[in-house]
């Protein structure tokens, strides 16, 4: 298969020799090519195990800015690979599957945000990191779920702010800061599926369990959660507290790291709300994160592709709000 066909697919789909120990071969290629692997908590366990660094969005952004490696493989979704490239423009950034998108990022197009900004002169834009480079280029400061309150608190109390695209995160920040930010109506399709009813069912089965919920969840979910925060916040809480059982309302990939670092504890993933037809699954997973695989990582390192490139004019503006965020957190 020629590379033009790979480009149409967004990843190298050359068959991989099934006799290969992919984890060993990937680490060998990393040494040969001076590459590191960054993996988000929502990727599958096998990928987290071979990564040089595993973390949430903020931690991965910091690592991208600090690395001396010539090449990095971002195992997450496309906007995360873009963030790596923005912070390391002279390095090769590989994204194992360019079609690994994000429903939240897709809910806010640059042209729509620009129109909204034009309709609200005098407002500053604070964007969640789950956005494209083009949206970041229209943004004054970026935030993650882990530092959103801290960043918003740094703005003057009378500042006029447009916050997007995650409505649930923005609504939570408004509630804990007393702000009245204008909220973009976007959301993560995974976190939107969680329901109070499913959490109540789990709580009835495990009455001593601590309920943890990501800030991308709806207000009704956050209202009944004992711990509210980013994936890193939830992980740290489980590591530092004596509770033995946890009900976890976020993408199920985080359970791999939770179980690895807290083997003596039990974690229950919250399932999505059952559909009218009675269909459901045991956990919530992001199909975009799960597009990453050992085979794709191996091929991307073998062929130095797919690479992430950003228009220089967009990159020059998009990096500014990320750097501002990093300086504040």
C-alpha atoms as a PDB file:
ATOM      1  CA  UNK A   1       0.000   0.000   0.000  1.00  0.00           C
ATOM      2  CA  UNK A   2       1.372   3.411  -0.965  1.00  0.00           C
ATOM      3  CA  UNK A   3       1.439   6.350   1.398  1.00  0.00           C
ATOM      4  CA  UNK A   4      -1.245   8.275  -0.505  1.00  0.00           C
ATOM      5  CA  UNK A   5      -3.694   5.521   0.442  1.00  0.00           C
ATOM      6  CA  UNK A   6      -2.536   5.677   4.053  1.00  0.00           C
ATOM      7  CA  UNK A   7      -3.215   9.399   3.989  1.00  0.00           C
ATOM      8  CA  UNK A   8      -6.798   8.764   2.976  1.00  0.00           C
ATOM      9  CA  UNK A   9      -7.241   6.465   5.953  1.00  0.00           C
ATOM     10  CA  UNK A  10      -5.393   8.699   8.418  1.00  0.00           C
ATOM     11  CA  UNK A  11      -3.179   5.886   9.703  1.00  0.00           C
ATOM     12  CA  UNK A  12      -0.745   3.265   8.436  1.00  0.00           C
ATOM     13  CA  UNK A  13      -2.726   0.046   8.077  1.00  0.00           C
ATOM     14  CA  UNK A  14       0.119  -2.159   6.910  1.00  0.00           C
ATOM     15  CA  UNK A  15      -0.314  -5.589   8.523  1.00  0.00           C
ATOM     16  CA  UNK A  16       2.010  -6.184  11.471  1.00  0.00           C
ATOM     17  CA  UNK A  17       3.843  -9.486  11.890  1.00  0.00           C
ATOM     18  CA  UNK A  18       1.842 -11.318  14.566  1.00  0.00           C
ATOM     19  CA  UNK A  19       4.998 -13.000  15.878  1.00  0.00           C
ATOM     20  CA  UNK A  20       6.448  -9.654  16.958  1.00  0.00           C
ATOM     21  CA  UNK A  21       6.424  -8.613  20.593  1.00  0.00           C
ATOM     22  CA  UNK A  22       4.980  -5.191  19.831  1.00  0.00           C
ATOM     23  CA  UNK A  23       5.747  -3.674  23.225  1.00  0.00           C
ATOM     24  CA  UNK A  24       9.416  -4.618  22.877  1.00  0.00           C
ATOM     25  CA  UNK A  25       9.586  -3.461  19.257  1.00  0.00           C
ATOM     26  CA  UNK A  26       7.948  -0.125  20.061  1.00  0.00           C
ATOM     27  CA  UNK A  27      10.419   0.599  22.833  1.00  0.00           C
ATOM     28  CA  UNK A  28      13.265  -0.396  20.484  1.00  0.00           C
ATOM     29  CA  UNK A  29      12.030   2.059  17.843  1.00  0.00           C
ATOM     30  CA  UNK A  30      11.750   4.772  20.482  1.00  0.00           C
ATOM     31  CA  UNK A  31      15.405   4.310  21.389  1.00  0.00           C
ATOM     32  CA  UNK A  32      16.504   4.259  17.757  1.00  0.00           C
ATOM     33  CA  UNK A  33      14.545   7.372  16.813  1.00  0.00           C
ATOM     34  CA  UNK A  34      14.911   9.371  20.038  1.00  0.00           C
ATOM     35  CA  UNK A  35      11.156   9.259  20.546  1.00  0.00           C
ATOM     36  CA  UNK A  36       8.899   9.273  23.579  1.00  0.00           C
ATOM     37  CA  UNK A  37       5.328   8.064  23.922  1.00  0.00           C
ATOM     38  CA  UNK A  38       2.715  10.157  25.694  1.00  0.00           C
ATOM     39  CA  UNK A  39      -0.559   8.443  26.582  1.00  0.00           C
ATOM     40  CA  UNK A  40      -3.776   9.794  28.006  1.00  0.00           C
ATOM     41  CA  UNK A  41      -5.491   7.981  30.871  1.00  0.00           C
ATOM     42  CA  UNK A  42      -8.354   7.084  28.523  1.00  0.00           C
ATOM     43  CA  UNK A  43      -6.249   4.921  26.190  1.00  0.00           C
ATOM     44  CA  UNK A  44      -6.205   1.149  26.655  1.00  0.00           C
ATOM     45  CA  UNK A  45      -4.038  -0.405  29.335  1.00  0.00           C
ATOM     46  CA  UNK A  46      -1.487  -1.906  26.926  1.00  0.00           C
ATOM     47  CA  UNK A  47      -0.676   1.563  25.606  1.00  0.00           C
ATOM     48  CA  UNK A  48      -0.406   3.094  29.066  1.00  0.00           C
ATOM     49  CA  UNK A  49       2.036   0.336  29.995  1.00  0.00           C
ATOM     50  CA  UNK A  50       4.498   1.126  27.175  1.00  0.00           C
ATOM     51  CA  UNK A  51       4.234   4.907  27.453  1.00  0.00           C
ATOM     52  CA  UNK A  52       7.042   7.088  28.793  1.00  0.00           C
ATOM     53  CA  UNK A  53       4.439   9.270  30.438  1.00  0.00           C
ATOM     54  CA  UNK A  54       0.742   8.790  31.227  1.00  0.00           C
ATOM     55  CA  UNK A  55      -1.432  11.684  32.315  1.00  0.00           C
ATOM     56  CA  UNK A  56      -4.349  14.030  31.794  1.00  0.00           C
ATOM     57  CA  UNK A  57      -4.453  16.947  29.364  1.00  0.00           C
ATOM     58  CA  UNK A  58      -2.520  19.409  31.538  1.00  0.00           C
ATOM     59  CA  UNK A  59       0.197  16.931  32.466  1.00  0.00           C
ATOM     60  CA  UNK A  60       0.642  15.881  28.839  1.00  0.00           C
ATOM     61  CA  UNK A  61       0.859  19.517  27.720  1.00  0.00           C
ATOM     62  CA  UNK A  62       3.579  20.142  30.283  1.00  0.00           C
ATOM     63  CA  UNK A  63       5.504  17.053  29.221  1.00  0.00           C
ATOM     64  CA  UNK A  64       5.287  18.091  25.572  1.00  0.00           C
ATOM     65  CA  UNK A  65       6.787  21.456  26.481  1.00  0.00           C
ATOM     66  CA  UNK A  66       9.608  19.919  28.524  1.00  0.00           C
ATOM     67  CA  UNK A  67      10.773  16.989  26.423  1.00  0.00           C
ATOM     68  CA  UNK A  68      14.192  16.963  24.778  1.00  0.00           C
ATOM     69  CA  UNK A  69      13.256  14.025  22.569  1.00  0.00           C
ATOM     70  CA  UNK A  70      13.405  14.544  18.806  1.00  0.00           C
ATOM     71  CA  UNK A  71      10.038  12.879  18.273  1.00  0.00           C
ATOM     72  CA  UNK A  72       6.914  12.253  20.311  1.00  0.00           C
ATOM     73  CA  UNK A  73       3.972   9.948  19.754  1.00  0.00           C
ATOM     74  CA  UNK A  74       0.765  11.379  21.204  1.00  0.00           C
ATOM     75  CA  UNK A  75      -1.610   8.545  22.044  1.00  0.00           C
ATOM     76  CA  UNK A  76      -4.855  10.311  22.723  1.00  0.00           C
ATOM     77  CA  UNK A  77      -6.950  12.348  20.319  1.00  0.00           C
ATOM     78  CA  UNK A  78      -6.065  14.785  17.566  1.00  0.00           C
ATOM     79  CA  UNK A  79      -6.330  18.041  19.519  1.00  0.00           C
ATOM     80  CA  UNK A  80      -3.819  16.672  22.037  1.00  0.00           C
ATOM     81  CA  UNK A  81      -1.325  15.996  19.247  1.00  0.00           C
ATOM     82  CA  UNK A  82      -1.919  19.545  17.996  1.00  0.00           C
ATOM     83  CA  UNK A  83      -1.147  20.885  21.471  1.00  0.00           C
ATOM     84  CA  UNK A  84       2.123  18.947  21.467  1.00  0.00           C
ATOM     85  CA  UNK A  85       3.038  20.434  18.097  1.00  0.00           C
ATOM     86  CA  UNK A  86       2.161  23.955  19.224  1.00  0.00           C
ATOM     87  CA  UNK A  87       4.485  23.623  22.205  1.00  0.00           C
ATOM     88  CA  UNK A  88       7.218  21.786  20.279  1.00  0.00           C
ATOM     89  CA  UNK A  89       7.086  23.188  16.733  1.00  0.00           C
ATOM     90  CA  UNK A  90      10.563  21.939  15.838  1.00  0.00           C
ATOM     91  CA  UNK A  91       9.890  18.358  16.908  1.00  0.00           C
ATOM     92  CA  UNK A  92       8.200  15.558  15.004  1.00  0.00           C
ATOM     93  CA  UNK A  93       4.777  14.850  16.507  1.00  0.00           C
ATOM     94  CA  UNK A  94       3.128  11.591  15.498  1.00  0.00           C
ATOM     95  CA  UNK A  95      -0.561  10.846  15.941  1.00  0.00           C
ATOM     96  CA  UNK A  96      -1.136   7.087  15.460  1.00  0.00           C
ATOM     97  CA  UNK A  97      -4.587   7.702  13.964  1.00  0.00           C
ATOM     98  CA  UNK A  98      -5.488  11.127  12.580  1.00  0.00           C
ATOM     99  CA  UNK A  99      -9.181  10.188  12.693  1.00  0.00           C
ATOM    100  CA  UNK A 100      -9.083  10.018  16.498  1.00  0.00           C
ATOM    101  CA  UNK A 101     -11.157  13.142  16.971  1.00  0.00           C
ATOM    102  CA  UNK A 102     -13.161  14.523  19.889  1.00  0.00           C
ATOM    103  CA  UNK A 103     -16.902  15.142  20.083  1.00  0.00           C
ATOM    104  CA  UNK A 104     -16.308  18.082  22.407  1.00  0.00           C
ATOM    105  CA  UNK A 105     -13.799  19.749  20.096  1.00  0.00           C
ATOM    106  CA  UNK A 106     -16.153  19.130  17.166  1.00  0.00           C
ATOM    107  CA  UNK A 107     -18.941  20.979  18.990  1.00  0.00           C
ATOM    108  CA  UNK A 108     -17.105  24.288  18.589  1.00  0.00           C
ATOM    109  CA  UNK A 109     -15.947  25.234  15.093  1.00  0.00           C
ATOM    110  CA  UNK A 110     -13.601  28.177  14.656  1.00  0.00           C
ATOM    111  CA  UNK A 111     -15.912  29.995  12.266  1.00  0.00           C
ATOM    112  CA  UNK A 112     -18.804  29.706  14.721  1.00  0.00           C
ATOM    113  CA  UNK A 113     -16.715  30.943  17.632  1.00  0.00           C
ATOM    114  CA  UNK A 114     -15.475  33.898  15.601  1.00  0.00           C
ATOM    115  CA  UNK A 115     -19.046  34.864  14.780  1.00  0.00           C
ATOM    116  CA  UNK A 116     -20.012  34.605  18.443  1.00  0.00           C
ATOM    117  CA  UNK A 117     -17.033  36.738  19.478  1.00  0.00           C
ATOM    118  CA  UNK A 118     -18.013  39.398  16.938  1.00  0.00           C
ATOM    119  CA  UNK A 119     -21.502  39.437  18.424  1.00  0.00           C
ATOM    120  CA  UNK A 120     -20.086  40.061  21.919  1.00  0.00           C
ATOM    121  CA  UNK A 121     -17.464  42.801  21.731  1.00  0.00           C
ATOM    122  CA  UNK A 122     -15.478  43.384  24.899  1.00  0.00           C
ATOM    123  CA  UNK A 123     -15.553  39.715  25.936  1.00  0.00           C
ATOM    124  CA  UNK A 124     -12.451  37.584  26.437  1.00  0.00           C
ATOM    125  CA  UNK A 125     -12.523  33.944  25.370  1.00  0.00           C
ATOM    126  CA  UNK A 126     -11.488  31.139  27.691  1.00  0.00           C
ATOM    127  CA  UNK A 127     -11.432  27.791  25.924  1.00  0.00           C
ATOM    128  CA  UNK A 128     -11.211  24.302  27.322  1.00  0.00           C
ATOM    129  CA  UNK A 129      -8.113  22.518  26.050  1.00  0.00           C
ATOM    130  CA  UNK A 130     -10.409  20.113  24.172  1.00  0.00           C
ATOM    131  CA  UNK A 131     -10.448  22.376  21.116  1.00  0.00           C
ATOM    132  CA  UNK A 132      -8.748  22.596  17.749  1.00  0.00           C
ATOM    133  CA  UNK A 133      -5.730  24.797  17.101  1.00  0.00           C
ATOM    134  CA  UNK A 134      -7.951  27.082  15.024  1.00  0.00           C
ATOM    135  CA  UNK A 135     -10.234  27.652  18.031  1.00  0.00           C
ATOM    136  CA  UNK A 136      -7.270  28.184  20.321  1.00  0.00           C
ATOM    137  CA  UNK A 137      -6.077  30.880  17.911  1.00  0.00           C
ATOM    138  CA  UNK A 138      -9.280  32.816  18.751  1.00  0.00           C
ATOM    139  CA  UNK A 139      -8.803  32.265  22.484  1.00  0.00           C
ATOM    140  CA  UNK A 140      -7.295  34.466  25.195  1.00  0.00           C
ATOM    141  CA  UNK A 141      -6.532  31.655  27.634  1.00  0.00           C
ATOM    142  CA  UNK A 142      -6.876  27.878  27.637  1.00  0.00           C
ATOM    143  CA  UNK A 143      -7.917  25.802  30.666  1.00  0.00           C
ATOM    144  CA  UNK A 144      -8.143  22.148  31.631  1.00  0.00           C
ATOM    145  CA  UNK A 145     -10.628  20.592  34.023  1.00  0.00           C
ATOM    146  CA  UNK A 146      -7.841  20.511  36.579  1.00  0.00           C
ATOM    147  CA  UNK A 147      -6.985  24.216  36.519  1.00  0.00           C
ATOM    148  CA  UNK A 148     -10.140  25.928  35.199  1.00  0.00           C
ATOM    149  CA  UNK A 149     -11.132  27.515  38.526  1.00  0.00           C
ATOM    150  CA  UNK A 150      -7.586  28.708  39.193  1.00  0.00           C
ATOM    151  CA  UNK A 151      -7.336  30.305  35.759  1.00  0.00           C
ATOM    152  CA  UNK A 152     -10.771  31.952  35.934  1.00  0.00           C
ATOM    153  CA  UNK A 153      -9.953  33.317  39.386  1.00  0.00           C
ATOM    154  CA  UNK A 154      -6.976  35.095  37.831  1.00  0.00           C
ATOM    155  CA  UNK A 155      -9.299  37.275  35.729  1.00  0.00           C
ATOM    156  CA  UNK A 156     -10.705  40.500  37.224  1.00  0.00           C
ATOM    157  CA  UNK A 157     -14.080  39.972  38.895  1.00  0.00           C
ATOM    158  CA  UNK A 158     -15.793  42.248  36.377  1.00  0.00           C
ATOM    159  CA  UNK A 159     -14.198  40.569  33.342  1.00  0.00           C
ATOM    160  CA  UNK A 160     -16.604  39.623  30.570  1.00  0.00           C
ATOM    161  CA  UNK A 161     -15.826  36.035  29.605  1.00  0.00           C
ATOM    162  CA  UNK A 162     -17.029  33.634  26.939  1.00  0.00           C
ATOM    163  CA  UNK A 163     -16.334  30.065  28.106  1.00  0.00           C
ATOM    164  CA  UNK A 164     -16.430  27.082  25.823  1.00  0.00           C
ATOM    165  CA  UNK A 165     -16.973  24.592  24.505  1.00  0.00           C
ATOM    166  CA  UNK A 166     -17.867  22.412  27.505  1.00  0.00           C
ATOM    167  CA  UNK A 167     -21.098  23.737  28.974  1.00  0.00           C
ATOM    168  CA  UNK A 168     -20.990  21.451  32.027  1.00  0.00           C
ATOM    169  CA  UNK A 169     -17.480  22.514  33.028  1.00  0.00           C
ATOM    170  CA  UNK A 170     -18.342  26.185  32.490  1.00  0.00           C
ATOM    171  CA  UNK A 171     -21.549  25.837  34.487  1.00  0.00           C
ATOM    172  CA  UNK A 172     -19.631  24.262  37.373  1.00  0.00           C
ATOM    173  CA  UNK A 173     -17.001  27.027  37.342  1.00  0.00           C
ATOM    174  CA  UNK A 174     -19.752  29.645  37.357  1.00  0.00           C
ATOM    175  CA  UNK A 175     -21.309  27.954  40.378  1.00  0.00           C
ATOM    176  CA  UNK A 176     -18.103  27.858  42.449  1.00  0.00           C
ATOM    177  CA  UNK A 177     -16.790  31.299  41.491  1.00  0.00           C
ATOM    178  CA  UNK A 178     -19.997  33.335  41.299  1.00  0.00           C
ATOM    179  CA  UNK A 179     -19.111  34.344  37.742  1.00  0.00           C
ATOM    180  CA  UNK A 180     -21.650  34.786  34.992  1.00  0.00           C
ATOM    181  CA  UNK A 181     -19.602  33.645  32.019  1.00  0.00           C
ATOM    182  CA  UNK A 182     -21.360  33.178  28.713  1.00  0.00           C
ATOM    183  CA  UNK A 183     -21.300  29.443  28.086  1.00  0.00           C
ATOM    184  CA  UNK A 184     -20.899  27.683  24.758  1.00  0.00           C
ATOM    185  CA  UNK A 185     -23.359  24.809  24.421  1.00  0.00           C
ATOM    186  CA  UNK A 186     -20.937  21.943  23.798  1.00  0.00           C
ATOM    187  CA  UNK A 187     -20.288  18.668  25.538  1.00  0.00           C
ATOM    188  CA  UNK A 188     -18.476  15.335  25.600  1.00  0.00           C
ATOM    189  CA  UNK A 189     -20.626  12.510  24.276  1.00  0.00           C
ATOM    190  CA  UNK A 190     -19.155  10.092  26.832  1.00  0.00           C
ATOM    191  CA  UNK A 191     -19.757  12.186  29.935  1.00  0.00           C
ATOM    192  CA  UNK A 192     -23.201  13.259  28.746  1.00  0.00           C
ATOM    193  CA  UNK A 193     -24.344   9.612  28.933  1.00  0.00           C
ATOM    194  CA  UNK A 194     -23.986   9.271  32.691  1.00  0.00           C
ATOM    195  CA  UNK A 195     -27.222   9.356  34.680  1.00  0.00           C
ATOM    196  CA  UNK A 196     -28.125   9.805  38.324  1.00  0.00           C
ATOM    197  CA  UNK A 197     -30.214   6.627  38.164  1.00  0.00           C
ATOM    198  CA  UNK A 198     -27.222   4.441  37.244  1.00  0.00           C
ATOM    199  CA  UNK A 199     -25.095   5.940  40.013  1.00  0.00           C
ATOM    200  CA  UNK A 200     -27.900   5.392  42.542  1.00  0.00           C
ATOM    201  CA  UNK A 201     -28.074   1.725  41.495  1.00  0.00           C
ATOM    202  CA  UNK A 202     -24.345   1.304  42.074  1.00  0.00           C
ATOM    203  CA  UNK A 203     -24.543   3.159  45.389  1.00  0.00           C
ATOM    204  CA  UNK A 204     -27.278   0.795  46.564  1.00  0.00           C
ATOM    205  CA  UNK A 205     -25.025  -2.169  45.751  1.00  0.00           C
ATOM    206  CA  UNK A 206     -21.947  -0.524  47.278  1.00  0.00           C
ATOM    207  CA  UNK A 207     -23.156   1.862  50.000  1.00  0.00           C
ATOM    208  CA  UNK A 208     -19.649   2.567  51.340  1.00  0.00           C
ATOM    209  CA  UNK A 209     -18.264   3.553  47.933  1.00  0.00           C
ATOM    210  CA  UNK A 210     -17.109   7.099  47.254  1.00  0.00           C
ATOM    211  CA  UNK A 211     -18.689   8.622  44.143  1.00  0.00           C
ATOM    212  CA  UNK A 212     -16.205  10.436  41.889  1.00  0.00           C
ATOM    213  CA  UNK A 213     -17.261  12.433  38.821  1.00  0.00           C
ATOM    214  CA  UNK A 214     -15.434  14.341  36.111  1.00  0.00           C
ATOM    215  CA  UNK A 215     -16.328  18.012  35.700  1.00  0.00           C
ATOM    216  CA  UNK A 216     -17.546  17.312  32.151  1.00  0.00           C
ATOM    217  CA  UNK A 217     -20.535  15.527  33.718  1.00  0.00           C
ATOM    218  CA  UNK A 218     -23.921  17.197  33.997  1.00  0.00           C
ATOM    219  CA  UNK A 219     -24.782  19.281  37.062  1.00  0.00           C
ATOM    220  CA  UNK A 220     -27.148  16.572  38.352  1.00  0.00           C
ATOM    221  CA  UNK A 221     -24.238  14.094  38.430  1.00  0.00           C
ATOM    222  CA  UNK A 222     -21.865  16.531  40.103  1.00  0.00           C
ATOM    223  CA  UNK A 223     -24.515  17.307  42.734  1.00  0.00           C
ATOM    224  CA  UNK A 224     -24.398  13.734  44.066  1.00  0.00           C
ATOM    225  CA  UNK A 225     -20.639  13.202  43.683  1.00  0.00           C
ATOM    226  CA  UNK A 226     -18.396  13.098  46.742  1.00  0.00           C
ATOM    227  CA  UNK A 227     -15.335  14.000  44.665  1.00  0.00           C
ATOM    228  CA  UNK A 228     -15.522  16.331  41.666  1.00  0.00           C
ATOM    229  CA  UNK A 229     -12.577  17.065  39.411  1.00  0.00           C
ATOM    230  CA  UNK A 230     -10.227  16.026  36.641  1.00  0.00           C
ATOM    231  CA  UNK A 231      -8.956  12.504  36.077  1.00  0.00           C
ATOM    232  CA  UNK A 232      -5.776  13.465  37.929  1.00  0.00           C
ATOM    233  CA  UNK A 233      -7.835  14.774  40.871  1.00  0.00           C
ATOM    234  CA  UNK A 234      -9.790  11.530  41.125  1.00  0.00           C
ATOM    235  CA  UNK A 235      -6.660   9.401  40.848  1.00  0.00           C
ATOM    236  CA  UNK A 236      -4.883  11.396  43.553  1.00  0.00           C
ATOM    237  CA  UNK A 237      -7.877  11.152  45.879  1.00  0.00           C
ATOM    238  CA  UNK A 238      -7.993   7.372  45.545  1.00  0.00           C
ATOM    239  CA  UNK A 239      -4.251   7.137  46.223  1.00  0.00           C
ATOM    240  CA  UNK A 240      -4.343   9.356  49.302  1.00  0.00           C
ATOM    241  CA  UNK A 241      -7.510   8.223  51.079  1.00  0.00           C
ATOM    242  CA  UNK A 242      -8.386   5.064  52.989  1.00  0.00           C
ATOM    243  CA  UNK A 243     -11.716   4.392  51.251  1.00  0.00           C
ATOM    244  CA  UNK A 244     -11.739   0.917  49.699  1.00  0.00           C
ATOM    245  CA  UNK A 245     -14.469   1.308  47.048  1.00  0.00           C
ATOM    246  CA  UNK A 246     -15.077   3.966  44.407  1.00  0.00           C
ATOM    247  CA  UNK A 247     -17.824   4.614  41.879  1.00  0.00           C
ATOM    248  CA  UNK A 248     -16.179   6.382  38.938  1.00  0.00           C
ATOM    249  CA  UNK A 249     -18.096   8.602  36.495  1.00  0.00           C
ATOM    250  CA  UNK A 250     -15.608   9.244  33.717  1.00  0.00           C
ATOM    251  CA  UNK A 251     -14.165   7.378  30.741  1.00  0.00           C
ATOM    252  CA  UNK A 252     -13.325   3.860  31.869  1.00  0.00           C
ATOM    253  CA  UNK A 253      -9.688   3.983  30.738  1.00  0.00           C
ATOM    254  CA  UNK A 254      -8.735   5.730  33.989  1.00  0.00           C
ATOM    255  CA  UNK A 255      -9.512   2.533  35.893  1.00  0.00           C
ATOM    256  CA  UNK A 256      -6.298   0.959  34.557  1.00  0.00           C
ATOM    257  CA  UNK A 257      -4.130   3.491  36.387  1.00  0.00           C
ATOM    258  CA  UNK A 258      -6.383   3.485  39.430  1.00  0.00           C
ATOM    259  CA  UNK A 259      -6.140  -0.293  39.758  1.00  0.00           C
ATOM    260  CA  UNK A 260      -2.400  -0.264  39.065  1.00  0.00           C
ATOM    261  CA  UNK A 261      -1.608   2.278  41.761  1.00  0.00           C
ATOM    262  CA  UNK A 262      -4.296   1.157  44.236  1.00  0.00           C
ATOM    263  CA  UNK A 263      -4.417  -2.648  43.855  1.00  0.00           C
ATOM    264  CA  UNK A 264      -6.068  -3.101  47.227  1.00  0.00           C
ATOM    265  CA  UNK A 265      -9.064  -0.976  46.244  1.00  0.00           C
ATOM    266  CA  UNK A 266     -12.093  -1.630  44.020  1.00  0.00           C
ATOM    267  CA  UNK A 267     -13.333   0.719  41.306  1.00  0.00           C
ATOM    268  CA  UNK A 268     -16.765   0.524  39.677  1.00  0.00           C
ATOM    269  CA  UNK A 269     -17.228   2.293  36.308  1.00  0.00           C
ATOM    270  CA  UNK A 270     -20.583   4.026  35.913  1.00  0.00           C
ATOM    271  CA  UNK A 271     -22.407   2.604  32.884  1.00  0.00           C
ATOM    272  CA  UNK A 272     -24.214   4.863  30.431  1.00  0.00           C
ATOM    273  CA  UNK A 273     -27.916   5.371  30.870  1.00  0.00           C
ATOM    274  CA  UNK A 274     -29.789   2.408  29.414  1.00  0.00           C
ATOM    275  CA  UNK A 275     -31.545   3.219  26.153  1.00  0.00           C
ATOM    276  CA  UNK A 276     -35.274   2.882  25.612  1.00  0.00           C
ATOM    277  CA  UNK A 277     -34.668  -0.493  24.007  1.00  0.00           C
ATOM    278  CA  UNK A 278     -33.020  -1.705  27.188  1.00  0.00           C
ATOM    279  CA  UNK A 279     -29.557  -1.805  25.675  1.00  0.00           C
ATOM    280  CA  UNK A 280     -26.514  -0.671  27.587  1.00  0.00           C
ATOM    281  CA  UNK A 281     -22.919  -1.611  28.280  1.00  0.00           C
ATOM    282  CA  UNK A 282     -20.906  -2.127  31.430  1.00  0.00           C
ATOM    283  CA  UNK A 283     -18.838   1.022  31.032  1.00  0.00           C
ATOM    284  CA  UNK A 284     -18.443   4.265  29.142  1.00  0.00           C
ATOM    285  CA  UNK A 285     -15.612   4.335  26.598  1.00  0.00           C
ATOM    286  CA  UNK A 286     -14.468   6.951  24.109  1.00  0.00           C
ATOM    287  CA  UNK A 287     -14.264   5.279  20.720  1.00  0.00           C
ATOM    288  CA  UNK A 288     -11.832   7.971  19.564  1.00  0.00           C
ATOM    289  CA  UNK A 289      -9.337   7.250  22.334  1.00  0.00           C
ATOM    290  CA  UNK A 290      -9.694   3.554  21.606  1.00  0.00           C
ATOM    291  CA  UNK A 291      -8.591   4.084  17.992  1.00  0.00           C
ATOM    292  CA  UNK A 292      -5.056   4.096  19.357  1.00  0.00           C
ATOM    293  CA  UNK A 293      -3.496   0.621  19.263  1.00  0.00           C
ATOM    294  CA  UNK A 294      -0.087  -0.986  19.611  1.00  0.00           C
ATOM    295  CA  UNK A 295      -0.164  -1.831  15.897  1.00  0.00           C
ATOM    296  CA  UNK A 296      -0.768   1.777  14.907  1.00  0.00           C
ATOM    297  CA  UNK A 297       1.917   3.050  17.280  1.00  0.00           C
ATOM    298  CA  UNK A 298       4.400   0.558  15.865  1.00  0.00           C
ATOM    299  CA  UNK A 299       3.621   1.530  12.271  1.00  0.00           C
ATOM    300  CA  UNK A 300       3.691   5.254  13.019  1.00  0.00           C
ATOM    301  CA  UNK A 301       7.183   4.917  14.506  1.00  0.00           C
ATOM    302  CA  UNK A 302       8.323   2.631  11.705  1.00  0.00           C
ATOM    303  CA  UNK A 303       7.224   5.053   8.966  1.00  0.00           C
ATOM    304  CA  UNK A 304       7.413   8.398  10.853  1.00  0.00           C
ATOM    305  CA  UNK A 305       3.792   9.026   9.940  1.00  0.00           C
ATOM    306  CA  UNK A 306       1.104  10.340  10.464  1.00  0.00           C
ATOM    307  CA  UNK A 307       2.695  13.616  11.460  1.00  0.00           C
ATOM    308  CA  UNK A 308       0.742  16.566  12.826  1.00  0.00           C
ATOM    309  CA  UNK A 309       1.284  19.887  11.067  1.00  0.00           C
ATOM    310  CA  UNK A 310      -0.380  23.227  11.809  1.00  0.00           C
ATOM    311  CA  UNK A 311      -0.632  26.290   9.607  1.00  0.00           C
ATOM    312  CA  UNK A 312       2.101  28.662  10.862  1.00  0.00           C
ATOM    313  CA  UNK A 313      -0.270  31.643  11.054  1.00  0.00           C
ATOM    314  CA  UNK A 314      -2.728  29.672  13.199  1.00  0.00           C
ATOM    315  CA  UNK A 315       0.055  28.172  15.295  1.00  0.00           C
ATOM    316  CA  UNK A 316       1.515  31.599  16.102  1.00  0.00           C
ATOM    317  CA  UNK A 317      -1.784  32.643  17.712  1.00  0.00           C
ATOM    318  CA  UNK A 318      -2.859  29.261  19.103  1.00  0.00           C
ATOM    319  CA  UNK A 319       0.236  28.795  21.240  1.00  0.00           C
ATOM    320  CA  UNK A 320      -0.317  32.060  23.141  1.00  0.00           C
ATOM    321  CA  UNK A 321      -3.334  30.981  25.237  1.00  0.00           C
ATOM    322  CA  UNK A 322      -1.613  27.680  26.069  1.00  0.00           C
ATOM    323  CA  UNK A 323       1.497  29.482  27.268  1.00  0.00           C
ATOM    324  CA  UNK A 324      -0.688  31.831  29.322  1.00  0.00           C
ATOM    325  CA  UNK A 325      -2.378  28.837  30.948  1.00  0.00           C
ATOM    326  CA  UNK A 326       0.952  27.191  31.752  1.00  0.00           C
ATOM    327  CA  UNK A 327       2.186  30.421  33.340  1.00  0.00           C
ATOM    328  CA  UNK A 328      -0.885  30.534  35.605  1.00  0.00           C
ATOM    329  CA  UNK A 329      -0.959  26.904  36.770  1.00  0.00           C
END
